[in-house]
Tab-separated table of C-alpha atoms in Angstrom:
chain	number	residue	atom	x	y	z
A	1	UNK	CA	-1.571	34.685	-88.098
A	2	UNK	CA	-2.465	37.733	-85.914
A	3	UNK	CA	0.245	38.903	-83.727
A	4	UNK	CA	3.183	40.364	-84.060
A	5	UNK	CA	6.506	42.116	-82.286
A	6	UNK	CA	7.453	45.201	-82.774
A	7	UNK	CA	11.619	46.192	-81.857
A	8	UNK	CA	11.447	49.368	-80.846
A	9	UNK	CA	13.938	49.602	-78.053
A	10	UNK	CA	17.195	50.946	-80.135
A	11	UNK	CA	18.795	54.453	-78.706
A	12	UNK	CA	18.813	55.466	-82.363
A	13	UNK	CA	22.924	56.965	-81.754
A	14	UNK	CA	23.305	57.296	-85.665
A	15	UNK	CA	20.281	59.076	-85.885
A	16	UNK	CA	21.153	62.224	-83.154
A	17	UNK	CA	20.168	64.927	-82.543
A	18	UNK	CA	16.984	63.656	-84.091
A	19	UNK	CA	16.706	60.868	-81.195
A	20	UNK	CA	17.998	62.737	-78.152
A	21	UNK	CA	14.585	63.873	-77.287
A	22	UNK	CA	12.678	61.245	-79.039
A	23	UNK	CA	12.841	57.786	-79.809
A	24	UNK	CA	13.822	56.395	-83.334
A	25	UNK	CA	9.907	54.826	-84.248
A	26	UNK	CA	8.499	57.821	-83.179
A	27	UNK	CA	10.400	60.569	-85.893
A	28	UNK	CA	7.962	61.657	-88.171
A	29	UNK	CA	8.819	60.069	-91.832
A	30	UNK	CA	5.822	61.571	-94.357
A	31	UNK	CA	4.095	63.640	-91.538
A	32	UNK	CA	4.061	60.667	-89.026
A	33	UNK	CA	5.990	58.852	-86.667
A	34	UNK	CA	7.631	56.529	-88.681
A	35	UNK	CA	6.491	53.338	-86.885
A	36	UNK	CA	2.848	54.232	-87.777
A	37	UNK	CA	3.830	53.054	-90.978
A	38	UNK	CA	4.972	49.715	-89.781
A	39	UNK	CA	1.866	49.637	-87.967
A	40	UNK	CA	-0.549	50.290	-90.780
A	41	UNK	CA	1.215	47.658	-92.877
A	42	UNK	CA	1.236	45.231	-90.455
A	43	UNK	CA	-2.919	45.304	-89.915
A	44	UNK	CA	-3.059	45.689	-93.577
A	45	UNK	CA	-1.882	42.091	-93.621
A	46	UNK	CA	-4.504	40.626	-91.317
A	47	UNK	CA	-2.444	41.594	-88.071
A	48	UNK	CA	-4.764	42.709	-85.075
A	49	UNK	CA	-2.563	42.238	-81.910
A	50	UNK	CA	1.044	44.057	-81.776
A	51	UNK	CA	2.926	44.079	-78.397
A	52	UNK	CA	5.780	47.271	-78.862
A	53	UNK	CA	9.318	46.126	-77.010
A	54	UNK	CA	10.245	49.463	-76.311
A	55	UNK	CA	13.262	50.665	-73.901
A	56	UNK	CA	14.640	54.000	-74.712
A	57	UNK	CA	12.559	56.788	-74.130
A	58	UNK	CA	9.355	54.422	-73.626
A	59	UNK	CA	6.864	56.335	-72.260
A	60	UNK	CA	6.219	58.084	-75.593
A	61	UNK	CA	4.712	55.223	-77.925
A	62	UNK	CA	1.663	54.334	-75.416
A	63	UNK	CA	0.063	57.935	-74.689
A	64	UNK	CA	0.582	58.549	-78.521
A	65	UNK	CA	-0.892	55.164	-80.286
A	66	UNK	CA	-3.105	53.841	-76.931
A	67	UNK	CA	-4.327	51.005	-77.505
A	68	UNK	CA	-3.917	51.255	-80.918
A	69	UNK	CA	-8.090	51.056	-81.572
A	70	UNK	CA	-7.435	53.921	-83.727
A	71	UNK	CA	-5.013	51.629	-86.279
A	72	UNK	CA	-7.475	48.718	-85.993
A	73	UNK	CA	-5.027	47.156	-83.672
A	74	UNK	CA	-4.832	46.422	-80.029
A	75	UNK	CA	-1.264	47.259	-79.407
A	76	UNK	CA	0.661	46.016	-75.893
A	77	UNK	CA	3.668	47.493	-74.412
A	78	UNK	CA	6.956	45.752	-72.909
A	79	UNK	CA	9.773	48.046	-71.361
A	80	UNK	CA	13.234	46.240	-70.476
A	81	UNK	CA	14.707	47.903	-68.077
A	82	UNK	CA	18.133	47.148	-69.366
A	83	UNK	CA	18.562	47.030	-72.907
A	84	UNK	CA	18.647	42.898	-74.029
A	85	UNK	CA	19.066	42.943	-77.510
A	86	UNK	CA	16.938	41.930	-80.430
A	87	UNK	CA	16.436	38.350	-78.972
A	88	UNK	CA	16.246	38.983	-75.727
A	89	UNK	CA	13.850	41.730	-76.154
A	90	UNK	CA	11.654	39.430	-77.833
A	91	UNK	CA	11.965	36.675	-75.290
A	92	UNK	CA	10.601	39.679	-72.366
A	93	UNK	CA	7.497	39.970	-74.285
A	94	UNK	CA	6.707	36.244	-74.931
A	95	UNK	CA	3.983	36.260	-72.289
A	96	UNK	CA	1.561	38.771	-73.827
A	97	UNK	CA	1.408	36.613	-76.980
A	98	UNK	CA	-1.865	34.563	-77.132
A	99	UNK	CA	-0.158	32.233	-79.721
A	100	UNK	CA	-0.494	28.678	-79.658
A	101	UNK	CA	2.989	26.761	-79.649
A	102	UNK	CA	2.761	26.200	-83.346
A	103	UNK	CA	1.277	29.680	-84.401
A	104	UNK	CA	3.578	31.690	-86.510
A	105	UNK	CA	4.336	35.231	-84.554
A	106	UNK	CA	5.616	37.988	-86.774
A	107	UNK	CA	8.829	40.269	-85.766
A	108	UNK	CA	9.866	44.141	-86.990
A	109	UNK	CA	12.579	46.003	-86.327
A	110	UNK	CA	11.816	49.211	-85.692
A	111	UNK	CA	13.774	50.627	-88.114
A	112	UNK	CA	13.583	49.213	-91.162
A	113	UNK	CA	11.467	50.531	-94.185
A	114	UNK	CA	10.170	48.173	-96.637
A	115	UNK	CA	7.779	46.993	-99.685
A	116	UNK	CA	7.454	43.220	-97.808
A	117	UNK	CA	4.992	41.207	-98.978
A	118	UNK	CA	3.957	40.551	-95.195
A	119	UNK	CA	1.336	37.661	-96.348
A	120	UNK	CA	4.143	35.731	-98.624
A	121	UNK	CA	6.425	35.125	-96.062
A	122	UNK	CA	3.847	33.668	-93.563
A	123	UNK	CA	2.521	31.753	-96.538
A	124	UNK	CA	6.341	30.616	-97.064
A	125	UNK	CA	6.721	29.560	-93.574
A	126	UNK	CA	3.699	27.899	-93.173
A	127	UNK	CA	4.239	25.878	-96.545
A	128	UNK	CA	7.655	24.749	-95.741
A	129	UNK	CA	6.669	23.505	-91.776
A	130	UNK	CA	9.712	26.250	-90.875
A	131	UNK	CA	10.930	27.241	-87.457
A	132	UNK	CA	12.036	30.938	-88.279
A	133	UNK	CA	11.506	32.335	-91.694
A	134	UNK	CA	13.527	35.427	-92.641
A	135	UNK	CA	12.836	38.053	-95.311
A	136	UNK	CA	16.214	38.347	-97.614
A	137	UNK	CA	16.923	41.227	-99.265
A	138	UNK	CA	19.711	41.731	-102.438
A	139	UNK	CA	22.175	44.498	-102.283
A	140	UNK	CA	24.600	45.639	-104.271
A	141	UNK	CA	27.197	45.870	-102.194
A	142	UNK	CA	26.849	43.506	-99.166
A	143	UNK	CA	30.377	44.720	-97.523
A	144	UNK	CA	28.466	46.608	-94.931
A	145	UNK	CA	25.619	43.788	-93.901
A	146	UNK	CA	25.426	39.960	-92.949
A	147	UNK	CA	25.682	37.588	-95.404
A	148	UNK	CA	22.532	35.076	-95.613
A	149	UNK	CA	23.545	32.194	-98.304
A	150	UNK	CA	20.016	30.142	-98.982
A	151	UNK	CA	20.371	26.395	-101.127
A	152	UNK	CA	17.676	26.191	-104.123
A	153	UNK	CA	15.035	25.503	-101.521
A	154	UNK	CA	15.658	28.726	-100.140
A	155	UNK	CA	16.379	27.106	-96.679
A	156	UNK	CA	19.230	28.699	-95.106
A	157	UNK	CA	22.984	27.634	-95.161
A	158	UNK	CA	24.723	29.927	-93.163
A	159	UNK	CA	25.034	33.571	-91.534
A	160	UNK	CA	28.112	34.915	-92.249
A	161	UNK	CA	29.899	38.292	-90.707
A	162	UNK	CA	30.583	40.984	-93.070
A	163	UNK	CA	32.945	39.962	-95.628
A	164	UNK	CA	36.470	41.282	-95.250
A	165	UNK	CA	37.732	40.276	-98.931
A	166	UNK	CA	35.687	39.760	-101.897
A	167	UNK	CA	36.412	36.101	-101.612
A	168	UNK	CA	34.355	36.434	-98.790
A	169	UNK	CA	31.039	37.743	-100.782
A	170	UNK	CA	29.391	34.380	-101.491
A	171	UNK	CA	25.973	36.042	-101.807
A	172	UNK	CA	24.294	38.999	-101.931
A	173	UNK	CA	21.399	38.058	-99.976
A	174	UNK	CA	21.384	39.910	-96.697
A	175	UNK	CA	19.303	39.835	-93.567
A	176	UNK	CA	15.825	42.496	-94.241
A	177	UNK	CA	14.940	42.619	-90.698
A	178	UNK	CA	11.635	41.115	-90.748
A	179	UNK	CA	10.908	37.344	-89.207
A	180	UNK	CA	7.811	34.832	-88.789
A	181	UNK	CA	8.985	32.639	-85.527
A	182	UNK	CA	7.343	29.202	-84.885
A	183	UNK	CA	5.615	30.740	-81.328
A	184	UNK	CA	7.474	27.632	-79.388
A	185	UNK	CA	10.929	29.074	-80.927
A	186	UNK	CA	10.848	32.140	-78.869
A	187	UNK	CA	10.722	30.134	-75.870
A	188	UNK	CA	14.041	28.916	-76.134
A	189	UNK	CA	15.476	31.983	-76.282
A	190	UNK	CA	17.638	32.781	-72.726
A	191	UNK	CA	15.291	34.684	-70.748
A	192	UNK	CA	16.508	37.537	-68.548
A	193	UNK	CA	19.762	38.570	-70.385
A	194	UNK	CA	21.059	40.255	-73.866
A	195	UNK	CA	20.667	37.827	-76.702
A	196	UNK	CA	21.139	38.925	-80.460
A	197	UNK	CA	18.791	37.108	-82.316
A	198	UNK	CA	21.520	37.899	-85.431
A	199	UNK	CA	24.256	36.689	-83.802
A	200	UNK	CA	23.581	33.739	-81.077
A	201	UNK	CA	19.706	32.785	-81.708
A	202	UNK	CA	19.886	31.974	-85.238
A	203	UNK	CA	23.167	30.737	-85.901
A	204	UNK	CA	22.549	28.545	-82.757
A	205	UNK	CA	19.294	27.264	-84.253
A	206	UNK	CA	20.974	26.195	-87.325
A	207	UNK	CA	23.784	24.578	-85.626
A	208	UNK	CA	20.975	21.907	-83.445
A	209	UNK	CA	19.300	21.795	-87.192
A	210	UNK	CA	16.745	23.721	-86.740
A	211	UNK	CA	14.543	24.791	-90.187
A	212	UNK	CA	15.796	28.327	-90.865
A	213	UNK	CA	13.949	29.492	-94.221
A	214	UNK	CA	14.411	32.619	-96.226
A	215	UNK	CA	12.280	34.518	-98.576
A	216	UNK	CA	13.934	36.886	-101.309
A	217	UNK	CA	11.860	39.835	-101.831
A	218	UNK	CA	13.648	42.970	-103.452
A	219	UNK	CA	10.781	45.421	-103.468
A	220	UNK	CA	11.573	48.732	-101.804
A	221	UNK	CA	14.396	48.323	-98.496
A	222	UNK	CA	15.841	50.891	-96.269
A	223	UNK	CA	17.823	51.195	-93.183
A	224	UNK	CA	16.790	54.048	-91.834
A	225	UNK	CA	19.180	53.975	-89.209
A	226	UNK	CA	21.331	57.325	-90.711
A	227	UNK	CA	20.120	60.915	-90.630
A	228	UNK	CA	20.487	60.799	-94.480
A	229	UNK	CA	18.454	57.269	-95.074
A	230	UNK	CA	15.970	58.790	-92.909
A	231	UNK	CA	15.387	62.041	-94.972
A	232	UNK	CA	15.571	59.410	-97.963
A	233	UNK	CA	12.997	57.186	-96.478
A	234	UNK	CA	10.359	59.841	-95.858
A	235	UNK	CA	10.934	61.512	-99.464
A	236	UNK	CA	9.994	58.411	-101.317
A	237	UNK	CA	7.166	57.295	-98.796
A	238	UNK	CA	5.927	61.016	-99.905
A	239	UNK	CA	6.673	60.158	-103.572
A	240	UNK	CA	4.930	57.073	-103.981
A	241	UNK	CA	8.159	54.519	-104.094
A	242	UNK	CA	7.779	53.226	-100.580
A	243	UNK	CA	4.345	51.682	-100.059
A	244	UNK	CA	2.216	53.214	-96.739
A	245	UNK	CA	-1.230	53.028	-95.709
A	246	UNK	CA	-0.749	55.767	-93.474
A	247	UNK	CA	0.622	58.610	-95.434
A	248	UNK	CA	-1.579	61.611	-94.038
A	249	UNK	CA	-2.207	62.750	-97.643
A	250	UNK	CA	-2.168	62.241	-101.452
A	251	UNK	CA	1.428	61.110	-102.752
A	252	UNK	CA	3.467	63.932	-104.914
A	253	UNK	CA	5.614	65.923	-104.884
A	254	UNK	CA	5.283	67.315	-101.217
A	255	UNK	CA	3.474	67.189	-98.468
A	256	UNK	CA	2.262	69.902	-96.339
A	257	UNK	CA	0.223	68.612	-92.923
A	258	UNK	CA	-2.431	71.084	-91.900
A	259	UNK	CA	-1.577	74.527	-90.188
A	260	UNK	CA	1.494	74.720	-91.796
A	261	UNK	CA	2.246	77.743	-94.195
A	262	UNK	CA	3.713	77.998	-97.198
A	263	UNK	CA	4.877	80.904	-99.051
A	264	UNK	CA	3.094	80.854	-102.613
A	265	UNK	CA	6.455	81.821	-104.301
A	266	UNK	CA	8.274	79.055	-102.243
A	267	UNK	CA	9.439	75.703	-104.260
A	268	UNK	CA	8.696	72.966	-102.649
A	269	UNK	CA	9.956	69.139	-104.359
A	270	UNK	CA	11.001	65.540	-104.454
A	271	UNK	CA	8.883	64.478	-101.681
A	272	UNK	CA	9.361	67.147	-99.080
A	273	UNK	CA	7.492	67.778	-96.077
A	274	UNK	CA	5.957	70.788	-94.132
A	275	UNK	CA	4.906	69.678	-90.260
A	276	UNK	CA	2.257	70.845	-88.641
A	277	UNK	CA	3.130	74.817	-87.499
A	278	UNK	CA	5.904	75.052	-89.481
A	279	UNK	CA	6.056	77.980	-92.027
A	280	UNK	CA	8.658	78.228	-95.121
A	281	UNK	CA	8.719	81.754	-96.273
A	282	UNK	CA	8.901	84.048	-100.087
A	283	UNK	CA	11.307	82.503	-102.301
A	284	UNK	CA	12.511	79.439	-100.392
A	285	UNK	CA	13.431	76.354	-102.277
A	286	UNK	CA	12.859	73.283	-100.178
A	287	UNK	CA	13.910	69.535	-102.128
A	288	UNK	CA	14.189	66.291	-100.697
A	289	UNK	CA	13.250	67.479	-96.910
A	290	UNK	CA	11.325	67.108	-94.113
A	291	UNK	CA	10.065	70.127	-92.206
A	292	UNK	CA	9.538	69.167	-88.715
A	293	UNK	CA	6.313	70.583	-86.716
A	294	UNK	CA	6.757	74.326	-85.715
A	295	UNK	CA	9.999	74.986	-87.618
A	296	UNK	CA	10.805	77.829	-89.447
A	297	UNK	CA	12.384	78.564	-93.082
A	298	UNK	CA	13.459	82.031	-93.511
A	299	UNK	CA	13.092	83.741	-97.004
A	300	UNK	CA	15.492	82.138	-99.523
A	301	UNK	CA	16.699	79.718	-97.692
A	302	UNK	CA	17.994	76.619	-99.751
A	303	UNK	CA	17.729	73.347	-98.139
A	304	UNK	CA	17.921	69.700	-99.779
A	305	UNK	CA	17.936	66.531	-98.876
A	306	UNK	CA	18.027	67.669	-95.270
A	307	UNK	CA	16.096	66.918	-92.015
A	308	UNK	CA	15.043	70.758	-89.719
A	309	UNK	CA	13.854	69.866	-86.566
A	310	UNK	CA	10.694	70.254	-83.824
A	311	UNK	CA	10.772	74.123	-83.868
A	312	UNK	CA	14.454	74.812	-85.652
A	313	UNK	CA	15.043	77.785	-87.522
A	314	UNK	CA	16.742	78.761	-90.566
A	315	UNK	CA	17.911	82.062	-92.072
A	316	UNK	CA	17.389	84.104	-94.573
A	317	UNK	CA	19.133	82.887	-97.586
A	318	UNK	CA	21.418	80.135	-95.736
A	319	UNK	CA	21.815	77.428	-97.688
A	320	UNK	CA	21.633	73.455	-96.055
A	321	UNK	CA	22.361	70.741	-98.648
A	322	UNK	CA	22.036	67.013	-96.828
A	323	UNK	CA	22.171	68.218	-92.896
A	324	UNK	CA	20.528	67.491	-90.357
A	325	UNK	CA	19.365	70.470	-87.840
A	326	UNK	CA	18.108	69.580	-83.913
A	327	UNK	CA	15.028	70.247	-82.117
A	328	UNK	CA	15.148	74.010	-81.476
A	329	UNK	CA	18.272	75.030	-83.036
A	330	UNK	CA	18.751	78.517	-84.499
A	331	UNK	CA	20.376	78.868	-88.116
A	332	UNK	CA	21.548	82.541	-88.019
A	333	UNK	CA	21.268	83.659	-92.121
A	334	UNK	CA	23.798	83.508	-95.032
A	335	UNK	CA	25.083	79.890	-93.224
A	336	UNK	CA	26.189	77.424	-95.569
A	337	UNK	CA	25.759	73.960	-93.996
A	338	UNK	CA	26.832	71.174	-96.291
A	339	UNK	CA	26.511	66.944	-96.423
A	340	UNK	CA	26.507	64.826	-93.387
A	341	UNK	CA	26.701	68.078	-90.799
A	342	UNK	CA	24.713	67.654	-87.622
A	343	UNK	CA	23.972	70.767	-85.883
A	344	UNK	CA	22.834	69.886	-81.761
A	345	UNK	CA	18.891	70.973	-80.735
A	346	UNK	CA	19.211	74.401	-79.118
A	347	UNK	CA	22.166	75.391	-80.609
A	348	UNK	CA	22.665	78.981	-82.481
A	349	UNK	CA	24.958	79.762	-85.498
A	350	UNK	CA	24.879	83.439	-85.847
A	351	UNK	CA	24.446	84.913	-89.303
A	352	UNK	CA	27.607	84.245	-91.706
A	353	UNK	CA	29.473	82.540	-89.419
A	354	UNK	CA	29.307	78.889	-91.617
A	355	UNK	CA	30.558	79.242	-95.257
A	356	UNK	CA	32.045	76.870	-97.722
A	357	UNK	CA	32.368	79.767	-100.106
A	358	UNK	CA	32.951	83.578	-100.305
A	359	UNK	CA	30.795	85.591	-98.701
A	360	UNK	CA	30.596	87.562	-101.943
């Protein structure tokens, strides 16, 4: 096994403001794009060849990763020029594959952070003679996902919708977001048009009786796709919890990338990250955050669990508890900016003019 596919082609609309400029893969998680850390696990489990299905805002992944010599990798790229889905995107990149019809072919979505054991579910899939294999993870509460029921085998059964009732939850095994295909599989995906491999590939598979195997592995899983998964994701990649070759530093406590300045008075904890260029100031407390390239904290500023964008600013003494802050956005001091607020890139809140207390 030596290829995969990367999904990278998603608009990333839960994420914004963090995606309007850039594409979901490429915001930095632990000082990097995040889909270098896809990358690095992937040739850390024998991968070489990756071809990148990218759509929205594609010309940034190639002049960044290349060819992908750099990662050990020789990486492709595959723009649709309309957006077809998870299956369909991997049915336009079919031809760059060098797979023989039996070959497995690994597949990512772009946007998933995880502890896989990438070898054990090729092993499974090659053991069992599959035609897809799927990584299943458990969740505690499956309301919000796709049910994937597996028999004692661990061959599916079914894919079910999200449950309405609770008489509905018949497993808590969901879909991870990570697949080995039998190469001649792909191939009979419709070519040319939106497919969802969730909703029409494999439950059409399983209907002609196809071999549809799952793999339960609960190590670390995250959807990154919300601004506060994605601050979430990048503090425990910095903290040790989520495994990553390609962490540009020691794991800890924080991270701070080179050029960037720290005040030696500021606090800085549970796994948060200074950018390149960026600068926190005298008594700032910083938890639970990433620090995007070339922004600025003012001096005591508060911010946790929150996500300052590519050259943002924040004001003396404003305090941001799980918000997210655009590319270039101006936080005017004594702000209070509290959990799930999304302030636009270029924006500008003067001083005082957000509180959720007294300004006494």
């Amino acid at each position: 096994m030596t290829e995969a596919i990367l999904l990278v082609g998603g608009k990333g609309t839960r994420l914004r403001p963090l995606t309007v400029h850039t594409p979901k893969p490429m915001v930095r998680a632990a000082g990097v794009p995040f889909l270098t850390h896809q990358l690095a696990r992937a040739r850390a489990a024998g991968v070489d060849h990756i071809v990148l299905a990218t759509s929205y805002l594609a010309d940034v992944f190639e002049p960044y990763f290349g060819d992908g010599s750099s990662l050990g990798l020789h990486i492709e790229y595959v723009t649709e020029d309309e957006p077809l889905g998870t299956g369909g995107a991997i049915r336009n990149v079919a031809s760059r594959l060098h797979s023989g019809p039996e070959d497995p072919v690994l597949i990512f979505n772009g946007d998933i952070l995880t502890g896989l054991n990438i070898r054990a579910l090729v092993d499974t899939h090659e053991t069992t003679g599959a035609d897809v294999s799927l990584h299943l993870t458990k969740v505690t509460d499956p309301r919000a996902y796709g049910l994937v029921p597996t028999d004692d085998t661990g061959r599916v059964l079914a894919f079910l919708e999200k449950p309405q009732t609770p008489e509905e939850i018949v497993t808590d095994q969901i879909n991870a977001g990570a697949y080995v295909f039998r190469r001649s599989i792909i191939d009979t995906i419709p070519a040319g048009r939106p497919v969802s491999v969730e909703r029409e590939t494999f439950p059409g598979l399983l209907a002609a009786g196809a071999h549809l195997q799952g793999l339960v592995d609960s190590t670390y899983w995250l959807d990154l796709g919300t601004p506060a998964a994605f601050v979430r994701g990048s503090a425990d990649l910095v903290l040790g919890r989520a495994p990553s070759p390609a962490i540009p530093g020691r794991c800890g406590d924080r991270l701070v990338l080179p050029t960037a300045r720290v005040a030696p008075d500021a606090k800085l904890t549970g796994g948060t990250v200074v950018g390149e260029g960026a600068s926190v100031a005298e008594g700032a407390r910083v938890s639970g955050s990433t620090i995007l390239p070339g922004a600025v904290i003012e001096p005591g500023a508060v911010i946790t669990d929150s996500l300052i964008g590519t050259r943002a600013r924040v004001g003396e003494r404003s305090i941001l508890t799980g918000t997210v802050i655009g590319d270039g956005a101006i936080i005017g001091a004594d702000n209070e900016l509290r959990d799930g607020m999304r302030v636009w890139c270029d924006a500008r809140i003067p001083a005082g003019a957000v509180r959720f207390s007294s300004d006494q």
